[in-house]
């Protein structure tokens, strides 16, 4: 059995040495890098060969990759690197890695063409100046073969270990049994759906109700499919921290059920949360954990592979034991782990690490996307960027004198402030983009010369400018550019993604199989259109394990929660809450469209019904406050918690049994009608013919169903939900409610349902 390794991966494993050093960070974007390569290769002669595929074997290793170019006339193979700034500032270990790569390509070329020697060229192309710096070596085939053998010898022991791990892992997964005595109702159907998706190399949208155990019901079948379909990795992607925790717990349950299962599980944590020394810069002169990082990495890597679980704390313990950075050890271990748990952005973002690794190493991956109803809004944010005029001024105020000129040029090319309060532009302003690139390059040079921490305002503007420029390169009909002005001197320029599909399609195409699952993925065409799912994507609606008798759902149709009617709705909603609480004292959640609305009703309940315990979600909630709020919901407590729909308590919380027996939802959750959303509506209408539904109705009802789903968490739960607004009785709204609900239309006059409607 061969162990396939990319040339870059081989060299990064063997040739990196010395300090972790991020001071020289070339700023060309991906598009600029592609364009830079094209400029260099177009300058070559007519016989020049681009993107030369090369491969060779050494023992169990199959080493393969693509050299950037080969000139037969000069017998010269080239490795092209684009950069901005001063090339002399590049750390020696970066240059060492680049030479290692081109030498491996040189050996593979000599072996493939039967050459006795070859010229090697490192071509550094300055994106700003459009100039080349070329470094050359000439080597004999024998010399390159010896270098290649030396590289491979250092890797082959690791490769043998990895092959043994893979064989043991696949054998154990082939014999794996479900870790619980039986599947929950609906859970087996979900698991079979995920297994079939992996068997058929398909994408699937799975709407599966809360409470059936979606996490283990998706992870288990993906692991069972791994040995059958030669899967290298399973990526479990979650929207929030609780989702990651559930995935890690599920992986632990699977490992406990099969003692000795050699399954490496890694949690990826954001850099700001993993960093041990946030006051220090990422290089050896500043941080002790960066000093000699690559020299200590082999031992840390081996220890991490043997760790029982590489969650945040487990990874930190290994890293500190070997005095390396926990965050960058985590990045390294993504290469060697079987299950990687992280946020959506690690695979779907514009600079996604897991996507880049899967692409470069040609991994076969199964991607599991938890709570996938969040994907549309999250993906839009990933591919959006904004720049504030105030942030530019703040950056200039703290910038060194020699950077002020570049920042001033950005200010001079800012869209004029004499326009309307809100304006949609045709495209990102070219002169502004040029100025941003100049300022970014100047700041990059400054960072190379000044390794200490950068002023926060300058750093914030720098990162935003880089992101804005990168998205400007891909600007098309999927996005829009607008300028929002607040007075003569305050304005925000934004690139807003509307349809993330063009960005996400390559991510879905790369994966062997992708499963997106949630309790609210209806209607399927909304997600398919917005996310760009493959044409053969399957959509399944898993039957609920719950029955209508468990949940009393009432539509209160004689109250309107529209903005213009809210003042009149406060007293009736307070009375409704009090009446239900008197009938069945216990724990309830009441959801509203805004904090102001929440406060008005909460104050009315406190004033008119002082015997009802009331507590509120604060406007800016710390994690400790979130925990304290949830801590009020105990098996013995009583009261009404007031929260904002779509906030921290509308999804992702688990309050089974008497901890929560009811919910009041006083809003359809529709996004605010404002100039930005109206532009989105118009674009959605033009693209898909469903502007209002795609912009307002579907996202709003998604929040409603998620919030209502907090009430029934297990097959033994009983509860009540009040949907407070006359629009909940409309047919197009009713169609978006779960099939298993039995919905009654209730009025406030007599306290009893006026009529009953059952629909599914």
Tab-separated table of C-alpha atoms in Angstrom, residues 183-608:
chain	number	residue	atom	x	y	z
A	183	UNK	CA	-31.304	3.988	17.902
A	184	UNK	CA	-33.817	6.625	18.917
A	185	UNK	CA	-36.925	6.932	16.730
A	186	UNK	CA	-35.881	8.720	13.544
A	187	UNK	CA	-32.178	8.416	14.351
A	188	UNK	CA	-31.705	5.242	12.325
A	189	UNK	CA	-33.338	6.882	9.287
A	190	UNK	CA	-30.960	9.823	9.628
A	191	UNK	CA	-27.936	7.547	10.014
A	192	UNK	CA	-28.907	5.514	6.947
A	193	UNK	CA	-29.353	8.734	4.969
A	194	UNK	CA	-25.835	9.900	5.862
A	195	UNK	CA	-24.350	6.486	5.093
A	196	UNK	CA	-26.038	6.389	1.675
A	197	UNK	CA	-24.805	9.903	0.908
A	198	UNK	CA	-21.228	8.765	1.569
A	199	UNK	CA	-21.744	5.558	-0.400
A	200	UNK	CA	-23.039	7.487	-3.400
A	201	UNK	CA	-20.609	10.433	-3.067
A	202	UNK	CA	-23.608	12.746	-2.816
A	203	UNK	CA	-24.678	15.886	-1.038
A	204	UNK	CA	-27.764	15.649	1.154
A	205	UNK	CA	-30.008	18.134	2.963
A	206	UNK	CA	-31.515	16.372	5.970
A	207	UNK	CA	-34.296	18.030	7.941
A	208	UNK	CA	-34.287	16.117	11.215
A	209	UNK	CA	-36.262	17.151	14.307
A	210	UNK	CA	-34.678	18.181	17.553
A	211	UNK	CA	-34.267	15.418	20.097
A	212	UNK	CA	-33.400	12.447	17.866
A	213	UNK	CA	-29.633	12.721	18.440
A	214	UNK	CA	-28.472	14.295	15.182
A	215	UNK	CA	-24.833	14.635	16.246
A	216	UNK	CA	-24.045	10.977	16.827
A	217	UNK	CA	-26.625	10.030	14.191
A	218	UNK	CA	-24.458	11.736	11.552
A	219	UNK	CA	-20.930	11.192	12.860
A	220	UNK	CA	-21.342	7.438	13.381
A	221	UNK	CA	-22.452	6.614	9.790
A	222	UNK	CA	-19.761	8.870	8.302
A	223	UNK	CA	-17.131	6.918	10.254
A	224	UNK	CA	-18.691	3.599	9.232
A	225	UNK	CA	-18.419	4.703	5.588
A	226	UNK	CA	-14.741	5.698	5.928
A	227	UNK	CA	-13.090	2.283	5.330
A	228	UNK	CA	-15.559	1.316	2.600
A	229	UNK	CA	-15.011	4.477	0.564
A	230	UNK	CA	-11.399	5.274	1.486
A	231	UNK	CA	-12.251	8.467	3.337
A	232	UNK	CA	-9.244	10.304	4.726
A	233	UNK	CA	-11.063	12.692	7.070
A	234	UNK	CA	-14.426	13.580	8.519
A	235	UNK	CA	-14.963	17.309	9.074
A	236	UNK	CA	-17.703	18.088	11.587
A	237	UNK	CA	-18.566	21.782	11.263
A	238	UNK	CA	-20.740	23.635	13.768
A	239	UNK	CA	-22.093	27.162	13.961
A	240	UNK	CA	-21.411	27.681	17.658
A	241	UNK	CA	-19.321	26.361	20.561
A	242	UNK	CA	-22.126	24.134	21.998
A	243	UNK	CA	-22.323	22.333	18.649
A	244	UNK	CA	-18.597	21.591	18.745
A	245	UNK	CA	-18.942	20.292	22.305
A	246	UNK	CA	-21.727	17.905	21.260
A	247	UNK	CA	-19.569	16.595	18.416
A	248	UNK	CA	-16.618	16.003	20.731
A	249	UNK	CA	-18.907	14.232	23.211
A	250	UNK	CA	-20.259	12.031	20.408
A	251	UNK	CA	-16.741	11.128	19.281
A	252	UNK	CA	-15.835	10.245	22.856
A	253	UNK	CA	-18.937	8.052	23.164
A	254	UNK	CA	-17.964	6.224	19.976
A	255	UNK	CA	-14.427	5.664	21.266
A	256	UNK	CA	-15.673	4.434	24.660
A	257	UNK	CA	-17.944	1.929	22.937
A	258	UNK	CA	-14.995	0.448	21.031
A	259	UNK	CA	-11.983	0.242	23.366
A	260	UNK	CA	-8.758	0.570	21.457
A	261	UNK	CA	-10.334	2.375	18.484
A	262	UNK	CA	-7.397	4.400	17.085
A	263	UNK	CA	-9.415	7.474	16.164
A	264	UNK	CA	-7.675	10.852	16.335
A	265	UNK	CA	-10.144	13.625	17.120
A	266	UNK	CA	-9.130	17.293	16.933
A	267	UNK	CA	-10.986	20.459	17.919
A	268	UNK	CA	-9.944	23.580	16.027
A	269	UNK	CA	-10.153	26.704	18.172
A	270	UNK	CA	-9.956	30.327	17.045
A	271	UNK	CA	-6.531	31.903	17.310
A	272	UNK	CA	-7.557	34.538	19.852
A	273	UNK	CA	-8.902	31.815	22.164
A	274	UNK	CA	-5.963	29.430	21.721
A	275	UNK	CA	-3.174	32.002	22.060
A	276	UNK	CA	-1.184	31.725	25.295
A	277	UNK	CA	0.432	35.154	24.950
A	278	UNK	CA	-1.935	37.578	23.193
A	279	UNK	CA	0.373	40.463	24.090
A	280	UNK	CA	3.201	38.992	22.002
A	281	UNK	CA	3.793	38.759	18.254
A	282	UNK	CA	4.067	35.426	16.411
A	283	UNK	CA	7.835	35.150	15.998
A	284	UNK	CA	10.787	33.913	18.002
A	285	UNK	CA	12.043	37.330	19.054
A	286	UNK	CA	8.764	38.021	20.838
A	287	UNK	CA	7.145	34.747	21.927
A	288	UNK	CA	8.938	31.832	23.575
A	289	UNK	CA	6.431	29.401	22.070
A	290	UNK	CA	7.423	30.575	18.573
A	291	UNK	CA	11.171	30.343	19.289
A	292	UNK	CA	12.434	27.079	17.813
A	293	UNK	CA	8.850	26.038	17.030
A	294	UNK	CA	9.757	23.825	14.053
A	295	UNK	CA	12.655	22.242	15.919
A	296	UNK	CA	10.335	21.097	18.735
A	297	UNK	CA	7.358	20.348	16.465
A	298	UNK	CA	8.275	16.702	15.639
A	299	UNK	CA	8.159	15.635	19.292
A	300	UNK	CA	4.987	17.635	19.933
A	301	UNK	CA	3.366	16.130	16.833
A	302	UNK	CA	4.158	12.590	17.944
A	303	UNK	CA	2.791	13.257	21.431
A	304	UNK	CA	-0.376	14.816	19.980
A	305	UNK	CA	-0.986	11.748	17.809
A	306	UNK	CA	-0.926	9.594	20.941
A	307	UNK	CA	-3.248	11.856	22.967
A	308	UNK	CA	-6.725	10.421	23.714
A	309	UNK	CA	-8.504	13.630	22.629
A	310	UNK	CA	-7.202	16.856	21.161
A	311	UNK	CA	-9.926	19.188	22.328
A	312	UNK	CA	-8.945	22.699	23.404
A	313	UNK	CA	-7.531	21.623	26.742
A	314	UNK	CA	-5.958	18.424	25.470
A	315	UNK	CA	-4.155	20.242	22.667
A	316	UNK	CA	-2.998	22.974	25.036
A	317	UNK	CA	-1.562	20.430	27.457
A	318	UNK	CA	0.509	18.760	24.725
A	319	UNK	CA	1.648	22.099	23.291
A	320	UNK	CA	2.820	23.525	26.594
A	321	UNK	CA	4.542	20.284	27.551
A	322	UNK	CA	6.684	20.706	24.422
A	323	UNK	CA	6.828	24.518	24.550
A	324	UNK	CA	5.136	25.139	21.192
A	325	UNK	CA	2.201	27.352	20.246
A	326	UNK	CA	-1.153	25.560	20.819
A	327	UNK	CA	-2.864	27.277	17.892
A	328	UNK	CA	-0.229	26.344	15.324
A	329	UNK	CA	0.122	22.843	16.749
A	330	UNK	CA	-3.625	22.531	16.110
A	331	UNK	CA	-3.116	23.674	12.504
A	332	UNK	CA	-0.422	21.017	12.090
A	333	UNK	CA	-2.572	18.276	13.624
A	334	UNK	CA	-5.382	18.942	11.129
A	335	UNK	CA	-3.132	17.023	8.705
A	336	UNK	CA	-2.906	13.941	10.906
A	337	UNK	CA	-6.340	13.710	12.563
A	338	UNK	CA	-9.241	11.506	11.460
A	339	UNK	CA	-12.082	13.689	12.744
A	340	UNK	CA	-11.710	17.460	12.792
A	341	UNK	CA	-14.328	19.483	14.673
A	342	UNK	CA	-14.514	23.210	14.052
A	343	UNK	CA	-16.506	26.224	12.982
A	344	UNK	CA	-18.009	26.580	9.479
A	345	UNK	CA	-15.297	29.028	8.480
A	346	UNK	CA	-12.549	26.369	8.582
A	347	UNK	CA	-13.957	24.831	5.390
A	348	UNK	CA	-16.220	27.432	3.813
A	349	UNK	CA	-14.486	30.783	4.405
A	350	UNK	CA	-12.474	32.552	1.702
A	351	UNK	CA	-9.179	31.509	3.322
A	352	UNK	CA	-10.427	28.246	4.841
A	353	UNK	CA	-7.608	26.091	6.201
A	354	UNK	CA	-9.349	22.723	5.926
A	355	UNK	CA	-10.473	23.387	2.364
A	356	UNK	CA	-6.943	24.421	1.362
A	357	UNK	CA	-5.438	21.302	2.966
A	358	UNK	CA	-8.008	18.990	1.369
A	359	UNK	CA	-7.384	20.574	-2.026
A	360	UNK	CA	-3.585	20.502	-1.774
A	361	UNK	CA	-3.449	16.926	-0.452
A	362	UNK	CA	-6.330	15.581	-2.553
A	363	UNK	CA	-8.041	14.168	0.529
A	364	UNK	CA	-11.337	12.329	0.307
A	365	UNK	CA	-13.391	14.058	2.973
A	366	UNK	CA	-16.879	13.695	4.363
A	367	UNK	CA	-18.230	17.060	5.506
A	368	UNK	CA	-20.961	17.218	8.164
A	369	UNK	CA	-22.628	20.629	8.594
A	370	UNK	CA	-24.553	20.937	11.862
A	371	UNK	CA	-27.439	23.405	12.355
A	372	UNK	CA	-27.185	24.130	8.647
A	373	UNK	CA	-30.052	26.623	8.719
A	374	UNK	CA	-27.338	29.085	9.801
A	375	UNK	CA	-25.283	28.540	6.668
A	376	UNK	CA	-26.887	31.207	4.459
A	377	UNK	CA	-26.375	34.069	6.901
A	378	UNK	CA	-22.945	32.837	8.008
A	379	UNK	CA	-21.707	32.378	4.437
A	380	UNK	CA	-22.885	35.864	3.502
A	381	UNK	CA	-20.794	37.274	6.336
A	382	UNK	CA	-17.749	35.262	5.257
A	383	UNK	CA	-17.869	36.863	1.818
A	384	UNK	CA	-18.710	40.388	2.926
A	385	UNK	CA	-16.433	43.196	4.091
A	386	UNK	CA	-16.741	46.793	5.204
A	387	UNK	CA	-14.544	49.813	5.769
A	388	UNK	CA	-15.457	52.673	8.087
A	389	UNK	CA	-14.221	56.208	7.509
A	390	UNK	CA	-13.945	56.587	11.277
A	391	UNK	CA	-11.723	53.480	11.475
A	392	UNK	CA	-9.446	55.021	8.848
A	393	UNK	CA	-9.117	58.178	10.923
A	394	UNK	CA	-8.451	56.118	14.056
A	395	UNK	CA	-5.751	54.137	12.244
A	396	UNK	CA	-4.113	57.334	10.971
A	397	UNK	CA	-4.131	58.826	14.464
A	398	UNK	CA	-1.934	56.030	15.854
A	399	UNK	CA	0.093	55.275	12.701
A	400	UNK	CA	3.799	56.143	12.478
A	401	UNK	CA	4.528	59.285	10.478
A	402	UNK	CA	5.740	57.482	7.350
A	403	UNK	CA	2.444	55.523	7.082
A	404	UNK	CA	0.207	58.572	7.271
A	405	UNK	CA	0.837	59.479	3.630
A	406	UNK	CA	-0.464	56.116	2.407
A	407	UNK	CA	-3.499	56.356	4.707
A	408	UNK	CA	-4.174	59.912	3.552
A	409	UNK	CA	-4.321	58.640	-0.031
A	410	UNK	CA	-7.050	56.207	1.019
A	411	UNK	CA	-8.979	59.117	2.538
A	412	UNK	CA	-8.648	61.237	-0.623
A	413	UNK	CA	-10.087	58.424	-2.734
A	414	UNK	CA	-12.972	57.660	-0.387
A	415	UNK	CA	-16.419	58.050	-2.028
A	416	UNK	CA	-17.574	61.659	-1.524
A	417	UNK	CA	-19.700	62.310	1.543
A	418	UNK	CA	-22.124	64.699	-0.145
A	419	UNK	CA	-24.392	61.935	-1.408
A	420	UNK	CA	-27.531	60.298	-0.032
A	421	UNK	CA	-27.622	58.585	3.363
A	422	UNK	CA	-27.603	55.253	1.551
A	423	UNK	CA	-26.262	54.632	-1.926
A	424	UNK	CA	-25.653	51.494	-3.972
A	425	UNK	CA	-22.517	51.718	-6.103
A	426	UNK	CA	-21.972	49.876	-9.352
A	427	UNK	CA	-18.618	48.396	-8.323
A	428	UNK	CA	-15.829	48.899	-5.779
A	429	UNK	CA	-14.095	52.232	-6.623
A	430	UNK	CA	-10.870	51.443	-8.509
A	431	UNK	CA	-8.869	54.381	-7.178
A	432	UNK	CA	-9.816	53.485	-3.626
A	433	UNK	CA	-8.712	49.882	-4.197
A	434	UNK	CA	-5.345	51.068	-5.501
A	435	UNK	CA	-4.919	53.279	-2.448
A	436	UNK	CA	-5.900	50.433	-0.106
A	437	UNK	CA	-3.346	48.152	-1.707
A	438	UNK	CA	-0.669	50.776	-1.307
A	439	UNK	CA	-1.548	51.328	2.343
A	440	UNK	CA	-1.639	47.571	3.011
A	441	UNK	CA	1.795	47.109	1.460
A	442	UNK	CA	3.212	49.973	3.496
A	443	UNK	CA	1.802	48.489	6.713
A	444	UNK	CA	3.180	45.046	5.769
A	445	UNK	CA	6.654	46.550	5.401
A	446	UNK	CA	6.243	48.342	8.711
A	447	UNK	CA	5.318	45.069	10.424
A	448	UNK	CA	8.427	43.378	9.077
A	449	UNK	CA	10.618	46.123	10.548
A	450	UNK	CA	8.693	46.432	13.827
A	451	UNK	CA	8.003	42.987	15.295
A	452	UNK	CA	6.230	44.270	18.402
A	453	UNK	CA	2.450	44.359	18.769
A	454	UNK	CA	0.710	46.762	16.403
A	455	UNK	CA	-1.651	49.466	17.639
A	456	UNK	CA	-5.139	47.957	17.778
A	457	UNK	CA	-6.781	50.603	15.574
A	458	UNK	CA	-4.090	50.278	12.914
A	459	UNK	CA	-4.249	46.492	12.985
A	460	UNK	CA	-8.033	46.493	12.696
A	461	UNK	CA	-7.952	48.756	9.655
A	462	UNK	CA	-5.130	46.716	8.090
A	463	UNK	CA	-6.996	43.409	8.317
A	464	UNK	CA	-10.242	44.976	7.091
A	465	UNK	CA	-8.454	46.573	4.141
A	466	UNK	CA	-6.873	43.246	3.131
A	467	UNK	CA	-10.227	41.466	3.322
A	468	UNK	CA	-12.017	44.228	1.409
A	469	UNK	CA	-9.424	44.181	-1.377
A	470	UNK	CA	-9.565	40.413	-1.614
A	471	UNK	CA	-13.350	40.372	-2.020
A	472	UNK	CA	-13.204	43.226	-4.524
A	473	UNK	CA	-11.261	40.926	-6.860
A	474	UNK	CA	-14.199	38.509	-7.028
A	475	UNK	CA	-16.947	41.129	-7.188
A	476	UNK	CA	-19.855	40.068	-9.414
A	477	UNK	CA	-23.654	39.738	-9.434
A	478	UNK	CA	-23.545	37.622	-6.270
A	479	UNK	CA	-22.670	40.744	-4.240
A	480	UNK	CA	-23.251	44.476	-4.093
A	481	UNK	CA	-21.311	47.543	-2.972
A	482	UNK	CA	-22.999	50.260	-0.954
A	483	UNK	CA	-22.113	53.325	1.042
A	484	UNK	CA	-23.974	54.262	4.216
A	485	UNK	CA	-23.484	57.818	5.459
A	486	UNK	CA	-24.176	59.264	8.880
A	487	UNK	CA	-23.541	62.967	8.635
A	488	UNK	CA	-20.781	64.719	6.737
A	489	UNK	CA	-17.823	62.774	8.123
A	490	UNK	CA	-19.058	59.286	9.004
A	491	UNK	CA	-19.583	56.707	6.294
A	492	UNK	CA	-19.202	52.963	5.780
A	493	UNK	CA	-18.308	51.337	2.485
A	494	UNK	CA	-19.391	47.704	2.254
A	495	UNK	CA	-19.134	44.769	-0.118
A	496	UNK	CA	-22.161	42.668	0.813
A	497	UNK	CA	-22.544	39.138	-0.403
A	498	UNK	CA	-26.144	38.283	-1.241
A	499	UNK	CA	-25.862	34.856	-2.869
A	500	UNK	CA	-22.934	32.819	-1.459
A	501	UNK	CA	-23.490	29.993	-3.971
A	502	UNK	CA	-20.608	30.898	-6.357
A	503	UNK	CA	-18.144	30.839	-3.457
A	504	UNK	CA	-19.431	27.626	-1.885
A	505	UNK	CA	-19.840	25.468	-4.997
A	506	UNK	CA	-16.124	24.536	-5.154
A	507	UNK	CA	-16.278	23.504	-1.487
A	508	UNK	CA	-19.170	21.124	-2.126
A	509	UNK	CA	-17.523	19.828	-5.306
A	510	UNK	CA	-14.261	18.982	-3.518
A	511	UNK	CA	-15.882	16.930	-0.744
A	512	UNK	CA	-16.537	13.240	-1.353
A	513	UNK	CA	-19.870	13.727	0.435
A	514	UNK	CA	-21.541	16.580	2.297
A	515	UNK	CA	-24.460	16.353	4.710
A	516	UNK	CA	-26.224	19.503	5.869
A	517	UNK	CA	-28.679	18.837	8.685
A	518	UNK	CA	-30.956	20.814	10.973
A	519	UNK	CA	-34.455	20.824	12.403
A	520	UNK	CA	-35.345	23.686	10.038
A	521	UNK	CA	-34.288	23.218	6.406
A	522	UNK	CA	-37.560	23.949	4.700
A	523	UNK	CA	-38.140	24.815	1.934
A	524	UNK	CA	-35.211	22.922	0.469
A	525	UNK	CA	-34.997	25.045	-2.709
A	526	UNK	CA	-34.158	28.152	-0.648
A	527	UNK	CA	-31.030	26.487	0.751
A	528	UNK	CA	-30.177	24.823	-2.543
A	529	UNK	CA	-30.349	28.110	-4.459
A	530	UNK	CA	-28.598	30.276	-1.886
A	531	UNK	CA	-25.798	27.821	-1.057
A	532	UNK	CA	-25.179	26.475	-4.543
A	533	UNK	CA	-25.712	22.817	-3.695
A	534	UNK	CA	-24.957	20.248	-6.427
A	535	UNK	CA	-27.775	19.485	-8.857
A	536	UNK	CA	-28.105	15.911	-7.575
A	537	UNK	CA	-28.432	16.925	-3.913
A	538	UNK	CA	-30.965	14.766	-2.074
A	539	UNK	CA	-33.467	16.266	0.378
A	540	UNK	CA	-34.957	14.153	3.159
A	541	UNK	CA	-37.401	15.007	5.923
A	542	UNK	CA	-36.899	12.636	8.842
A	543	UNK	CA	-40.075	11.729	10.732
A	544	UNK	CA	-40.312	13.207	14.190
A	545	UNK	CA	-40.204	10.916	17.229
A	546	UNK	CA	-42.677	13.275	18.877
A	547	UNK	CA	-46.460	13.229	18.609
A	548	UNK	CA	-48.933	16.079	18.447
A	549	UNK	CA	-50.244	15.385	21.961
A	550	UNK	CA	-46.872	16.354	23.420
A	551	UNK	CA	-47.065	19.969	22.245
A	552	UNK	CA	-50.064	22.283	22.282
A	553	UNK	CA	-49.489	24.918	19.595
A	554	UNK	CA	-51.797	27.942	19.609
A	555	UNK	CA	-51.966	30.691	17.000
A	556	UNK	CA	-53.172	33.891	18.640
A	557	UNK	CA	-54.640	35.591	15.606
A	558	UNK	CA	-56.324	38.603	17.239
A	559	UNK	CA	-52.968	40.189	18.229
A	560	UNK	CA	-50.705	41.917	15.722
A	561	UNK	CA	-47.044	42.345	16.559
A	562	UNK	CA	-46.349	44.618	13.590
A	563	UNK	CA	-44.301	47.653	14.547
A	564	UNK	CA	-47.211	50.066	14.226
A	565	UNK	CA	-49.402	47.853	16.472
A	566	UNK	CA	-46.915	47.021	19.201
A	567	UNK	CA	-48.078	49.577	21.734
A	568	UNK	CA	-51.585	48.056	21.619
A	569	UNK	CA	-50.190	44.505	21.819
A	570	UNK	CA	-48.267	44.885	25.092
A	571	UNK	CA	-51.193	44.489	27.509
A	572	UNK	CA	-52.824	41.545	25.671
A	573	UNK	CA	-49.520	39.660	25.465
A	574	UNK	CA	-48.860	40.239	29.174
A	575	UNK	CA	-52.364	38.977	29.961
A	576	UNK	CA	-51.830	35.895	27.780
A	577	UNK	CA	-48.567	35.062	29.559
A	578	UNK	CA	-50.222	35.519	32.947
A	579	UNK	CA	-53.213	33.365	32.029
A	580	UNK	CA	-51.066	30.487	30.793
A	581	UNK	CA	-48.780	30.753	33.834
A	582	UNK	CA	-51.778	30.624	36.175
A	583	UNK	CA	-53.101	27.521	34.402
A	584	UNK	CA	-49.735	25.727	34.489
A	585	UNK	CA	-47.055	27.351	36.666
A	586	UNK	CA	-43.548	26.482	35.537
A	587	UNK	CA	-40.682	27.653	33.366
A	588	UNK	CA	-41.384	29.569	30.154
A	589	UNK	CA	-39.467	31.535	27.536
A	590	UNK	CA	-41.011	34.557	25.834
A	591	UNK	CA	-39.399	35.659	22.553
A	592	UNK	CA	-39.651	39.121	21.001
A	593	UNK	CA	-38.303	40.898	17.935
A	594	UNK	CA	-36.287	43.512	19.829
A	595	UNK	CA	-35.006	44.439	23.265
A	596	UNK	CA	-37.347	47.427	23.402
A	597	UNK	CA	-40.384	45.234	22.758
A	598	UNK	CA	-39.111	42.699	25.283
A	599	UNK	CA	-38.705	45.388	27.956
A	600	UNK	CA	-42.181	46.799	27.406
A	601	UNK	CA	-43.932	43.454	27.869
A	602	UNK	CA	-41.679	42.355	30.753
A	603	UNK	CA	-42.375	45.593	32.623
A	604	UNK	CA	-46.121	45.171	32.060
A	605	UNK	CA	-46.036	41.619	33.429
A	606	UNK	CA	-44.059	42.777	36.474
A	607	UNK	CA	-46.488	45.646	37.085
A	608	UNK	CA	-49.790	43.828	36.546
